[in-house]
Coordinates of C-alpha atoms in Angstrom, one line a residue:
M282 CA -21.2 -31.7 -33.5
L283 CA -23.0 -33.7 -35.6
L284 CA -25.0 -33.1 -38.6
P285 CA -27.1 -34.9 -41.2
S286 CA -25.6 -35.1 -43.7
K287 CA -29.2 -33.5 -45.8
P288 CA -29.7 -30.9 -43.8
S289 CA -33.9 -30.8 -42.6
E290 CA -36.1 -28.0 -44.0
K291 CA -36.4 -26.1 -40.4
I292 CA -32.4 -25.4 -40.1
K293 CA -30.8 -22.9 -42.6
A294 CA -27.9 -24.6 -44.5
H295 CA -25.7 -21.3 -44.0
S296 CA -26.0 -20.5 -41.5
D297 CA -23.7 -18.7 -38.6
T298 CA -25.5 -20.0 -35.8
T299 CA -24.5 -22.9 -33.9
N300 CA -28.0 -26.1 -34.0
L301 CA -28.6 -28.2 -32.0
L302 CA -30.7 -30.8 -31.8
S303 CA -32.5 -33.3 -29.4
Y304 CA -31.6 -36.4 -28.9
A305 CA -35.4 -37.9 -30.7
K306 CA -35.1 -34.4 -32.9
F307 CA -31.3 -35.8 -33.8
E308 CA -33.1 -39.7 -34.0
L309 CA -35.7 -38.5 -36.2
E310 CA -33.6 -36.8 -38.3
I311 CA -31.1 -39.2 -39.4
K312 CA -33.5 -41.1 -40.4
E313 CA -34.9 -39.2 -43.5
V314 CA -30.0 -39.9 -44.9
E315 CA -28.1 -42.6 -45.7
T316 CA -24.6 -40.3 -44.4
V317 CA -23.4 -39.3 -41.3
Y318 CA -21.0 -36.4 -41.1
V319 CA -19.1 -36.2 -37.7
L320 CA -17.2 -33.3 -36.4
M321 CA -14.6 -34.8 -33.9
G322 CA -13.5 -31.3 -31.3
K323 CA -9.7 -32.1 -30.0
E324 CA -7.2 -30.1 -28.7
T325 CA -3.8 -29.8 -30.8
Q326 CA -0.5 -28.4 -30.2
A327 CA -1.1 -25.3 -32.4
D328 CA -4.1 -24.8 -29.3
M329 CA -0.6 -23.8 -26.5
E330 CA 0.2 -21.0 -25.7
V331 CA 2.7 -19.3 -28.3
P332 CA 3.6 -16.4 -28.3
S333 CA 2.2 -14.4 -31.8
V334 CA 5.5 -13.5 -32.0
A335 CA 7.0 -17.0 -32.7
V336 CA 4.0 -18.8 -34.4
P337 CA 5.1 -18.4 -37.5
L338 CA 8.8 -19.5 -37.1
I339 CA 6.2 -22.9 -35.5
S340 CA 4.6 -23.5 -37.7
E341 CA 7.8 -22.9 -40.3
F342 CA 9.3 -25.5 -38.2
A343 CA 6.3 -27.8 -38.5
D344 CA 8.1 -31.2 -39.3
V345 CA 9.9 -30.8 -36.1
F346 CA 7.1 -30.3 -33.9
P347 CA 4.8 -32.9 -35.2
E348 CA 0.9 -34.7 -33.4
E349 CA 3.3 -38.1 -33.3
L350 CA 6.0 -38.9 -33.1
P351 CA 6.9 -40.6 -36.4
E352 CA 7.2 -44.1 -37.7
G353 CA 9.4 -45.9 -37.7
L354 CA 13.2 -46.4 -36.3
P355 CA 14.8 -43.3 -35.8
P356 CA 18.3 -42.0 -38.0
L357 CA 21.4 -44.2 -37.0
R358 CA 23.1 -41.0 -35.9
D359 CA 27.4 -41.5 -34.4
I360 CA 26.0 -41.8 -31.5
Q361 CA 23.8 -45.1 -30.1
H362 CA 22.7 -46.7 -26.8
H363 CA 25.9 -48.6 -26.0
I364 CA 25.3 -52.1 -23.8
D365 CA 28.5 -53.0 -22.1
L366 CA 27.5 -55.2 -19.5
E367 CA 30.3 -56.6 -17.2
P368 CA 32.9 -59.9 -18.2
G369 CA 30.7 -63.1 -16.6
A370 CA 28.3 -61.9 -15.0
M371 CA 25.5 -63.9 -14.2
L372 CA 22.4 -63.0 -17.4
P373 CA 18.7 -62.3 -14.6
N374 CA 15.4 -64.1 -16.6
K375 CA 13.1 -62.1 -14.5
P376 CA 8.6 -63.6 -14.5
H377 CA 6.3 -61.4 -15.5
Y378 CA 4.1 -59.1 -13.9
R379 CA 0.8 -59.4 -12.2
M380 CA -0.9 -56.9 -13.1
S381 CA -5.0 -56.9 -13.0
P382 CA -7.1 -56.4 -16.6
T383 CA -8.0 -52.7 -16.7
E384 CA -3.7 -52.7 -16.3
H385 CA -3.1 -55.8 -19.0
E386 CA -5.4 -54.2 -21.3
E387 CA -2.8 -50.9 -21.0
L388 CA 0.0 -52.9 -21.3
R389 CA -0.8 -54.7 -24.3
R390 CA -1.5 -52.1 -26.1
Q391 CA 0.8 -49.2 -25.9
V392 CA 3.5 -53.2 -26.7
E393 CA 1.3 -53.6 -29.8
E394 CA 1.5 -49.5 -30.8
L395 CA 5.3 -49.6 -30.8
Q396 CA 5.4 -53.1 -32.9
S397 CA 3.6 -50.7 -35.1
K398 CA 6.5 -48.3 -34.7
G399 CA 9.5 -50.0 -35.7
H400 CA 10.2 -49.6 -31.4
I401 CA 10.4 -52.8 -30.4
H402 CA 10.0 -56.9 -31.9
E403 CA 9.7 -59.9 -30.7
S404 CA 12.7 -61.8 -28.9
L405 CA 14.8 -65.0 -28.4
S406 CA 16.8 -63.3 -25.5
P407 CA 18.4 -65.6 -23.1
C408 CA 17.7 -62.6 -20.8
A409 CA 14.5 -61.2 -19.4
I410 CA 13.1 -58.1 -16.7
P411 CA 9.3 -57.6 -17.0
A412 CA 7.5 -54.2 -17.7
L413 CA 5.5 -52.2 -15.9
L414 CA 3.0 -49.3 -16.2
I415 CA 3.8 -46.2 -14.4
P416 CA 1.3 -43.0 -13.9
K417 CA 1.8 -40.2 -15.5
K418 CA 1.2 -36.9 -14.3
D419 CA -2.4 -36.5 -16.1
G420 CA -3.6 -39.8 -15.4
T421 CA -2.9 -41.9 -18.4
W422 CA 0.0 -44.9 -18.2
R423 CA 3.9 -44.9 -19.6
M424 CA 5.4 -47.9 -20.2
C425 CA 8.9 -49.0 -18.5
V426 CA 10.5 -51.8 -17.9
D427 CA 11.8 -53.0 -14.4
S428 CA 15.1 -52.4 -15.7
R429 CA 17.1 -53.2 -11.4
A430 CA 18.4 -56.1 -12.9
I431 CA 19.9 -55.5 -16.1
N432 CA 21.0 -52.4 -14.2
K433 CA 22.9 -54.3 -12.2
I434 CA 25.6 -56.3 -14.3
I435 CA 25.5 -52.7 -17.2
V436 CA 29.0 -51.0 -16.8
R437 CA 28.6 -47.1 -15.7
Y438 CA 29.8 -44.7 -17.9
R439 CA 32.1 -41.8 -16.8
F440 CA 29.7 -39.1 -18.9
P441 CA 31.1 -36.0 -16.5
I442 CA 27.7 -33.8 -15.6
P443 CA 28.2 -30.6 -15.5
R444 CA 28.0 -28.7 -12.3
L445 CA 24.4 -26.6 -11.7
D446 CA 26.4 -23.3 -10.8
D447 CA 28.2 -23.3 -13.9
L448 CA 25.5 -23.7 -15.9
L449 CA 23.9 -21.4 -13.9
D450 CA 26.0 -18.6 -14.7
Q451 CA 26.1 -19.5 -18.2
L452 CA 22.8 -17.2 -18.6
S453 CA 23.5 -14.1 -16.9
G454 CA 22.1 -10.9 -19.1
A455 CA 19.8 -12.4 -20.4
H456 CA 16.0 -11.8 -20.9
E457 CA 14.7 -14.1 -22.5
F458 CA 14.0 -18.3 -22.3
T459 CA 13.0 -21.3 -24.5
K460 CA 12.4 -24.5 -22.6
L461 CA 12.4 -27.4 -25.4
D462 CA 11.2 -31.0 -24.3
L463 CA 12.2 -33.1 -27.2
K464 CA 8.9 -36.1 -27.9
S465 CA 9.1 -39.6 -25.6
R466 CA 12.8 -38.9 -25.8
Y467 CA 14.7 -41.3 -24.9
H468 CA 12.9 -43.6 -28.7
Q469 CA 14.6 -41.3 -30.5
I470 CA 17.3 -42.9 -30.2
R471 CA 18.8 -46.0 -31.2
I472 CA 20.3 -49.2 -29.7
R473 CA 23.7 -49.9 -31.0
P474 CA 23.1 -53.0 -33.7
G475 CA 24.3 -56.0 -31.5
D476 CA 23.0 -55.8 -27.8
E477 CA 19.3 -55.1 -28.7
W478 CA 18.7 -58.5 -26.9
K479 CA 20.8 -56.9 -23.6
T480 CA 17.4 -54.6 -23.5
A481 CA 14.0 -58.1 -24.4
F482 CA 11.6 -57.5 -21.4
K483 CA 8.9 -59.8 -20.8
T484 CA 4.7 -59.5 -20.7
R485 CA 2.0 -61.9 -20.9
E486 CA 2.0 -62.5 -24.1
G487 CA 5.9 -62.9 -25.1
L488 CA 9.2 -62.0 -25.0
Y489 CA 10.7 -58.2 -27.3
E490 CA 13.3 -56.1 -26.9
W491 CA 14.4 -52.8 -27.9
L492 CA 15.6 -51.4 -31.1
V493 CA 15.0 -47.7 -29.4
M494 CA 16.8 -46.6 -26.0
P495 CA 13.9 -47.1 -23.4
F496 CA 13.1 -46.1 -20.0
G497 CA 14.9 -46.7 -17.2
L498 CA 16.9 -47.8 -18.5
S499 CA 22.0 -47.6 -17.0
N500 CA 23.5 -45.1 -18.9
A501 CA 20.2 -44.1 -20.4
P502 CA 20.6 -39.7 -18.9
S503 CA 24.2 -39.9 -20.1
T504 CA 23.2 -41.6 -23.8
F505 CA 21.2 -38.5 -24.4
M506 CA 23.0 -35.8 -23.1
R507 CA 26.1 -37.2 -26.0
V508 CA 24.0 -37.0 -28.9
M509 CA 22.3 -34.0 -27.4
N510 CA 26.1 -31.8 -26.5
Q511 CA 27.1 -33.5 -29.9
A512 CA 24.1 -32.1 -32.4
L513 CA 24.4 -28.9 -29.4
R514 CA 27.8 -28.2 -30.0
P515 CA 28.0 -25.0 -31.3
F516 CA 26.0 -23.0 -29.6
I517 CA 26.7 -24.4 -25.8
G518 CA 28.0 -22.0 -23.8
K519 CA 27.4 -19.0 -25.7
F520 CA 23.1 -19.2 -26.4
V521 CA 21.7 -22.8 -25.3
V522 CA 22.2 -24.8 -21.8
V523 CA 21.9 -28.2 -21.4
Y524 CA 21.4 -30.5 -19.0
F525 CA 21.0 -34.6 -19.3
D526 CA 16.6 -34.1 -20.9
D527 CA 16.5 -30.3 -20.2
I528 CA 17.4 -28.2 -24.0
L529 CA 17.3 -23.6 -22.6
I530 CA 17.3 -22.0 -24.9
Y531 CA 18.3 -18.0 -23.9
S532 CA 19.0 -14.4 -24.9
A533 CA 19.2 -10.5 -24.7
N534 CA 17.0 -9.4 -26.6
P535 CA 13.5 -10.9 -28.4
E536 CA 15.3 -10.1 -32.0
L537 CA 18.4 -12.0 -30.9
H538 CA 16.4 -14.4 -29.7
L539 CA 14.1 -15.7 -32.3
Q540 CA 17.2 -16.1 -34.3
H541 CA 18.4 -18.2 -31.5
I542 CA 15.4 -20.2 -31.5
R543 CA 16.1 -21.2 -35.7
E544 CA 19.4 -22.4 -35.5
V545 CA 19.0 -24.3 -32.5
L546 CA 15.3 -25.8 -34.9
C547 CA 17.6 -25.8 -38.1
V548 CA 19.0 -29.2 -36.6
L549 CA 16.8 -29.6 -34.9
R550 CA 15.1 -30.5 -38.1
R551 CA 19.0 -31.6 -40.0
E552 CA 19.5 -34.6 -37.3
K553 CA 15.9 -35.6 -37.3
F554 CA 14.8 -35.5 -33.4
V555 CA 11.3 -33.9 -33.0
A556 CA 9.7 -31.4 -29.8
A557 CA 6.3 -31.5 -28.3
T558 CA 5.2 -28.6 -28.5
K559 CA 2.7 -29.0 -26.0
K560 CA 5.8 -29.7 -23.4
C561 CA 7.6 -26.5 -24.7
V562 CA 8.0 -23.1 -23.1
F563 CA 8.6 -20.2 -26.2
M564 CA 9.9 -16.7 -25.6
T565 CA 9.4 -16.6 -21.5
P566 CA 10.8 -13.7 -19.3
K567 CA 10.7 -16.4 -17.3
V568 CA 11.5 -19.7 -16.9
L569 CA 11.6 -23.3 -14.0
F570 CA 14.8 -24.6 -14.7
L571 CA 17.3 -26.3 -12.7
G572 CA 14.6 -26.7 -9.2
Y573 CA 15.7 -22.4 -10.2
V574 CA 12.9 -20.3 -10.9
I575 CA 15.1 -17.5 -13.9
F576 CA 14.7 -14.8 -15.4
G577 CA 16.6 -10.9 -16.0
E578 CA 16.7 -10.6 -12.6
G579 CA 18.3 -13.9 -11.4
L580 CA 17.5 -17.0 -9.3
Q581 CA 14.1 -17.3 -7.0
V582 CA 13.2 -20.1 -5.4
D583 CA 10.4 -22.5 -7.2
E584 CA 7.3 -22.1 -5.2
S585 CA 5.7 -24.6 -5.5
K586 CA 9.5 -25.8 -3.9
I587 CA 8.3 -23.1 -0.9
E588 CA 4.8 -24.8 -0.9
A589 CA 6.3 -28.2 -0.5
V590 CA 8.6 -26.3 2.9
R591 CA 5.7 -24.3 4.3
Q592 CA 3.3 -27.6 4.6
W593 CA 6.4 -29.5 6.0
P594 CA 5.2 -31.5 8.9
Q595 CA 7.3 -31.5 12.6
P596 CA 10.0 -35.2 10.7
K597 CA 8.7 -37.9 13.1
T598 CA 12.1 -40.6 11.8
I599 CA 16.0 -39.8 10.8
T600 CA 14.8 -41.3 7.5
E601 CA 11.9 -38.0 7.5
V602 CA 15.2 -35.6 8.4
R603 CA 17.6 -36.4 6.0
S604 CA 14.3 -35.5 3.2
F605 CA 13.3 -32.5 4.1
H606 CA 18.3 -31.5 5.3
G607 CA 18.2 -32.9 1.1
L608 CA 15.2 -30.3 0.6
T609 CA 16.6 -27.1 2.0
S610 CA 20.4 -27.8 1.2
F611 CA 19.9 -27.3 -2.6
Y612 CA 18.7 -24.2 -1.8
R613 CA 21.7 -23.3 0.4
R614 CA 22.5 -21.1 -1.4
F615 CA 19.9 -18.2 -0.7
I616 CA 19.8 -18.9 2.8
P617 CA 22.7 -16.5 4.8
H618 CA 24.2 -19.0 7.6
F619 CA 22.4 -22.4 6.5
S620 CA 25.0 -24.3 8.0
S621 CA 24.5 -22.5 11.6
I622 CA 20.8 -23.0 11.9
M623 CA 20.4 -26.3 10.8
A624 CA 22.6 -27.4 12.8
P625 CA 19.8 -28.5 15.5
V626 CA 18.5 -30.8 12.4
T627 CA 21.5 -31.9 11.6
E628 CA 22.4 -32.6 15.0
C629 CA 19.4 -35.2 15.4
M630 CA 20.3 -37.0 12.4
K631 CA 23.6 -38.7 14.0
G632 CA 22.8 -40.7 16.5
V633 CA 20.7 -43.6 16.8
K634 CA 17.8 -43.3 18.8
F635 CA 15.9 -40.4 17.4
Q636 CA 15.6 -37.4 19.6
W637 CA 13.7 -34.3 19.0
T638 CA 14.7 -31.5 20.6
T639 CA 12.6 -27.6 21.1
E640 CA 16.0 -26.4 19.5
T641 CA 15.0 -28.4 17.5
E642 CA 11.6 -27.7 16.6
E643 CA 13.0 -24.4 16.3
G644 CA 16.0 -23.8 14.2
F645 CA 13.7 -26.3 11.7
Q646 CA 10.8 -23.4 11.4
Q647 CA 13.8 -20.9 11.5
I648 CA 14.4 -22.4 8.2
K649 CA 11.7 -23.4 6.4
E650 CA 11.4 -19.4 7.7
K651 CA 14.5 -18.3 5.7
L652 CA 13.6 -20.6 2.7
I653 CA 9.9 -19.0 2.3
T654 CA 11.7 -15.5 2.7
A655 CA 14.8 -15.6 0.5
P656 CA 16.1 -13.5 -1.1
I657 CA 16.5 -12.7 -4.5
L658 CA 19.7 -14.1 -6.1
V659 CA 21.1 -11.6 -9.2
L660 CA 23.8 -14.2 -11.8
P661 CA 26.8 -13.3 -11.3
D662 CA 28.2 -10.4 -13.9
F663 CA 32.4 -11.2 -15.2
S664 CA 33.0 -8.0 -16.9
Q665 CA 31.9 -6.0 -12.6
P666 CA 34.5 -6.9 -9.7
F667 CA 32.7 -9.2 -6.9
E668 CA 32.8 -8.1 -2.9
L669 CA 33.1 -10.7 -0.8
H670 CA 32.1 -10.1 3.0
S671 CA 33.1 -12.9 5.8
D672 CA 31.9 -13.3 8.8
A673 CA 32.4 -15.7 12.3
S674 CA 31.5 -17.2 15.0
K675 CA 31.4 -19.0 17.5
V676 CA 28.5 -21.9 15.6
G677 CA 29.3 -20.5 12.7
I678 CA 31.2 -19.4 9.9
G679 CA 29.3 -17.6 6.6
A680 CA 30.0 -15.1 3.9
V681 CA 28.4 -13.5 0.7
L682 CA 29.4 -12.9 -2.5
S683 CA 27.7 -9.8 -4.0
Q684 CA 28.6 -7.4 -7.4
G685 CA 26.3 -4.2 -6.9
R686 CA 25.7 -4.1 -3.8
K687 CA 22.7 -6.9 -4.6
P688 CA 24.3 -11.0 -3.5
V689 CA 25.5 -13.9 -5.8
A690 CA 26.0 -16.7 -3.9
Y691 CA 25.9 -17.5 -0.4
F692 CA 27.8 -19.9 1.4
S693 CA 27.4 -21.3 5.7
E694 CA 29.6 -24.0 8.3
K695 CA 29.1 -25.2 10.0
L696 CA 32.0 -25.4 13.2
S697 CA 32.9 -28.6 14.8
G698 CA 36.2 -30.9 15.4
S699 CA 39.3 -29.4 16.2
R700 CA 37.6 -26.0 14.1
V701 CA 35.4 -24.8 17.7
P702 CA 37.9 -24.3 19.8
Y703 CA 40.5 -21.6 17.3
S704 CA 40.2 -18.1 18.4
T705 CA 38.6 -15.4 17.1
Y706 CA 41.2 -14.8 14.8
D707 CA 41.7 -18.0 13.5
I708 CA 38.1 -18.4 13.3
E709 CA 37.9 -14.9 11.4
F710 CA 41.0 -15.7 9.5
Y711 CA 39.4 -19.7 8.4
A712 CA 35.9 -18.1 7.4
V713 CA 38.1 -16.5 5.0
V714 CA 40.5 -18.8 2.8
Q715 CA 37.4 -20.5 2.9
A716 CA 34.8 -18.9 1.5
V717 CA 37.7 -18.2 -1.7
K718 CA 37.9 -21.5 -1.4
H719 CA 34.7 -22.2 -2.0
W720 CA 34.5 -18.9 -4.7
W721 CA 36.7 -19.4 -6.2
H722 CA 36.7 -20.8 -9.4
Y723 CA 34.8 -16.8 -10.0
L724 CA 37.7 -14.3 -7.8
F725 CA 40.7 -16.7 -9.3
H726 CA 42.5 -14.5 -12.2
R727 CA 40.2 -11.5 -10.9
E728 CA 40.7 -8.6 -8.9
F729 CA 38.0 -8.4 -6.0
I730 CA 37.4 -6.3 -2.3
L731 CA 37.6 -8.5 0.2
Y732 CA 35.5 -6.9 3.7
T733 CA 35.7 -8.4 6.8
N734 CA 35.3 -6.4 9.8
H735 CA 37.9 -8.1 12.1
D736 CA 40.2 -5.9 11.9
S737 CA 43.5 -7.8 12.4
L738 CA 43.6 -9.0 9.0
R739 CA 44.2 -6.1 7.9
H740 CA 47.8 -7.7 8.1
L741 CA 48.2 -11.1 7.3
H742 CA 50.8 -10.2 4.9
S743 CA 53.3 -8.1 7.1
Q744 CA 52.9 -9.8 10.0
E745 CA 56.7 -11.5 10.1
K746 CA 56.2 -14.7 12.4
I747 CA 53.4 -16.7 11.9
S748 CA 51.5 -20.5 12.8
S749 CA 52.2 -22.8 10.5
R750 CA 48.3 -23.1 10.3
H751 CA 48.2 -19.6 9.1
A752 CA 51.1 -20.2 6.9
S753 CA 49.5 -22.6 4.8
W754 CA 45.8 -20.0 4.7
S755 CA 48.1 -17.3 3.6
A756 CA 50.2 -19.2 1.0
Y757 CA 46.8 -20.8 -0.8
L758 CA 45.5 -16.2 -0.4
Q759 CA 47.8 -15.2 -2.3
Q760 CA 47.2 -16.5 -5.2
F761 CA 44.1 -14.0 -5.7
T762 CA 44.5 -10.8 -5.7
F763 CA 42.4 -8.9 -4.1
V764 CA 41.8 -5.2 -1.5
L765 CA 41.5 -6.2 1.3
K766 CA 39.2 -3.6 3.3
H767 CA 38.4 -3.1 6.9
K768 CA 34.4 -2.4 7.9
A769 CA 34.2 -2.2 12.1
G770 CA 30.3 -2.2 12.9
V771 CA 27.6 -1.3 12.0
T772 CA 29.2 -0.7 8.9
N773 CA 29.8 -4.0 8.3
R774 CA 25.8 -4.3 7.9
V775 CA 25.8 -7.7 5.3
A776 CA 28.4 -9.7 7.6
D777 CA 26.5 -8.3 10.5
A778 CA 23.7 -9.9 9.3
L779 CA 25.1 -13.0 8.5
S780 CA 26.1 -13.6 11.8
Q781 CA 25.1 -10.9 14.3
R782 CA 21.2 -11.2 13.7
V783 CA 20.4 -14.8 13.2
N784 CA 23.9 -15.5 16.8
L785 CA 20.9 -12.9 18.8
L786 CA 18.2 -15.1 17.8
S787 CA 19.6 -18.4 17.8
T788 CA 21.0 -17.5 21.6
M789 CA 16.8 -16.1 22.2
V790 CA 15.2 -19.1 20.7
V791 CA 17.2 -21.4 23.4
Q792 CA 17.2 -19.4 26.1
V793 CA 14.2 -18.5 26.6
P794 CA 10.6 -20.5 26.8
G795 CA 8.4 -19.2 23.7
F796 CA 10.3 -16.7 22.2
N797 CA 8.3 -17.0 18.5
S798 CA 5.7 -15.9 20.2
F799 CA 6.8 -12.7 20.9
R800 CA 7.6 -11.4 17.4
E801 CA 3.3 -11.1 17.9
L802 CA 3.4 -8.5 20.3
Y803 CA 4.9 -5.5 17.4
D804 CA 1.6 -4.8 15.8
S805 CA -0.5 -3.9 19.1
D806 CA 2.5 -2.2 20.3
P807 CA 2.4 0.8 20.8
H808 CA 5.4 2.1 19.6
F809 CA 6.4 -0.9 17.6
S810 CA 2.5 -1.3 15.3
E811 CA 3.7 2.2 13.6
I812 CA 6.9 1.4 13.0
M813 CA 5.9 -2.1 11.5
V814 CA 3.7 -0.6 9.4
A815 CA 6.1 1.8 7.6
V816 CA 9.3 -1.1 7.9
R817 CA 6.8 -4.2 5.7
E818 CA 5.5 -1.1 3.1
K819 CA 9.5 -0.6 3.1
K820 CA 9.5 3.5 4.3
N821 CA 11.6 3.1 7.1
S822 CA 14.8 2.0 5.8
E823 CA 16.5 2.5 10.0
F824 CA 14.4 -0.8 10.9
V825 CA 14.4 -3.6 9.4
L826 CA 12.5 -7.8 9.6
V827 CA 14.2 -10.7 10.1
D828 CA 12.8 -14.4 10.3
G829 CA 9.6 -11.5 12.2
F830 CA 11.4 -9.7 14.2
L831 CA 12.6 -6.4 14.1
F832 CA 15.2 -5.0 14.0
R833 CA 17.4 -1.5 14.2
G834 CA 21.0 -2.0 13.1
N835 CA 21.7 -5.1 14.9
Q836 CA 19.9 -4.6 18.1
L837 CA 16.4 -6.8 19.3
C838 CA 13.2 -4.7 19.4
I839 CA 11.7 -5.7 22.2
P840 CA 8.2 -4.6 22.6
E841 CA 6.7 -3.8 25.8
C842 CA 6.0 -7.3 27.8
S843 CA 8.1 -9.3 30.7
L844 CA 11.5 -9.6 27.3
R845 CA 12.3 -6.3 29.8
L846 CA 13.2 -7.3 32.5
Q847 CA 14.6 -10.2 32.2
I848 CA 16.8 -8.6 29.9
I849 CA 17.9 -6.3 32.7
M850 CA 17.8 -8.8 34.9
E851 CA 19.8 -11.3 33.1
I852 CA 23.1 -8.8 31.7
H853 CA 23.7 -6.8 34.8
G854 CA 23.0 -9.7 37.6
E855 CA 26.4 -11.3 36.2
G856 CA 27.8 -9.0 37.7
H857 CA 26.5 -5.9 38.9
V858 CA 28.2 -2.9 37.6
G859 CA 27.3 0.5 37.6
R860 CA 23.8 1.6 36.1
D861 CA 26.1 3.5 32.6
L862 CA 27.7 0.2 31.9
T863 CA 24.7 -1.9 32.5
L864 CA 22.9 0.2 30.1
Q865 CA 25.7 0.2 27.4
L866 CA 25.8 -3.5 27.8
V867 CA 21.8 -3.9 27.4
K868 CA 21.8 -1.2 24.0
A869 CA 24.3 -3.3 22.1
S870 CA 21.8 -5.6 21.4
Y871 CA 18.5 -4.8 22.1
F872 CA 16.3 -1.5 22.2
W873 CA 12.6 0.3 22.7
P874 CA 12.2 3.8 23.6
T875 CA 12.2 3.4 26.9
I876 CA 16.1 1.4 27.7
R877 CA 17.5 4.6 29.4
K878 CA 14.4 4.4 32.0
E879 CA 13.5 0.8 33.3
V880 CA 17.7 0.1 33.3
E881 CA 17.9 3.5 35.8
R882 CA 15.4 2.5 37.7
Y883 CA 16.3 -1.2 37.9
V884 CA 19.9 -0.1 39.1
E885 CA 19.1 1.9 41.8
R886 CA 16.9 -0.9 43.2
C887 CA 19.6 -3.6 42.7
R888 CA 19.0 -4.8 46.7
I889 CA 22.8 -6.9 45.7
C890 CA 24.3 -3.4 45.2
Q891 CA 22.6 -2.5 47.6
V892 CA 24.2 -4.7 50.2
S893 CA 27.0 -4.7 49.0
K894 CA 28.0 -1.1 48.2
G895 CA 30.8 0.6 50.3
K896 CA 29.7 2.8 53.5
A897 CA 32.4 4.7 53.2
T898 CA 31.6 8.0 51.4
N899 CA 33.8 10.4 49.5
A900 CA 36.6 13.2 51.6
G901 CA 35.7 15.3 48.4
L902 CA 38.7 16.8 46.4
Y903 CA 42.0 18.5 48.0
R904 CA 42.0 22.2 49.1
P905 CA 45.7 23.3 50.4
L906 CA 46.2 23.6 53.6
L907 CA 45.8 27.3 55.3
I908 CA 49.8 28.5 55.5
P909 CA 50.6 30.0 59.7
T910 CA 51.7 33.4 59.5

């Protein structure tokens, strides 16, 4: 807003309203004064969305949240970024990149800005790599260096990287979260004195070298993590998680959370670190961290990843399949029997020639649907007992780790190689062993309940003679303390959901052309339409939806269509058994209201059964002969 220093007579000097002037009026007003004051509006970090309860704390630590990174070098801390080159390696000397005039001007401006801050200075280094510009999300540019040549001859650190699962487990019981993002975080760490020449880079104007740690240099993420771990070590594992450049503060309640934030900010002030308020998230009940949405009830899949999967087109090359497999594998803990469902997709990555079959497409669509409808996983509570449900099929094995009937994580593995011919007992036994191995860090030195639907596994500790394979598996399980419980039939609902429903749908997809289109018939079916409404409104616990298909227990509900007759024909045609046994076999996997009537009608009219039926009639019951008198 522009105002003349001498207010016009027509404008009230102390008016509460805003006065807008036209260009002609403003030109007339400005001629009457010597000085013009310019008031410019600018979004500041104070305008960012910060909960009111946290505003006083942020104001108290205003020096930790400056508008710009302070000029000058950061302090020389105990840990600097070391650059150790391989002995005898040839130093790179690359030419600078050609750029458009606009890009060159932006690069020159940023180099001058870094010089004025003291982060770089001119160099006489014998090695050099080119500088380049990388676009940011907001449309601006970040200056980086193409460090590929120098990274090839840098000795890599072997700094231990924490497992994501271990970090997520620490968040159990937390309901308040704050995520901190340091401003130009790498530039807040010094290069070890004497190593600056190894960071030299070229532009059209000259050769420069870094005094602070640049982006893109090998070992830079590890150095940053080492610095953060050293500074925040008293809090890590208690209420702070550090994973490379992500810093998360977590607490059970708001009062305690404010105290935890204060303690962390005190450390940042002492170590002279500064944060970017605009990129920080304060006191939120739900936060995106390490690719997961974390909140008090557990974990969810990131919505942006779900949208990416939903819109993922059919892969055309093996490289595109690998990209899809990599994304979905990151969230495999959310998907029961991931390996079995994904098997057709992984198969097409093995051959030299890319082949996308109907079976592959069905698996591709099914895994997308599974991820889009992924459940909420609870974070493990180590004060409560764990329950391990295992199950197996001829395709693969699966398991679910739960607490209080809520899933913590899913595990699956596709059977391949020498394990394919395993007996049912061996596959069930193998499923138990692999599940325990997968979650041993949860179950070791902790009593848990192991559920399985294979009754013979109850006797695995009491067998007198066992094979060498079983002996090895039994020896491993003896390290753990668990109670083995058998849950047979439909009572083992979790295990059945992990195998029988998935396997049935997988079989139907392969054997019935266009099977996926049958789920669209439920809403118009005279019997199942009302049930579908009740299930969606969670008013019917007898039925459940799996990938859009309606199940009654483990029975797949078949809407009114030709598929009903096809199922009866297939099952009865396998052995042309009698009416009752045919009905029993059909009802084992399928359900519809008139199933008995249709099975009886078909068996009675079966031509093969009529032709092969024996001509002898039943002679009836034996009767005692009359004794002659």
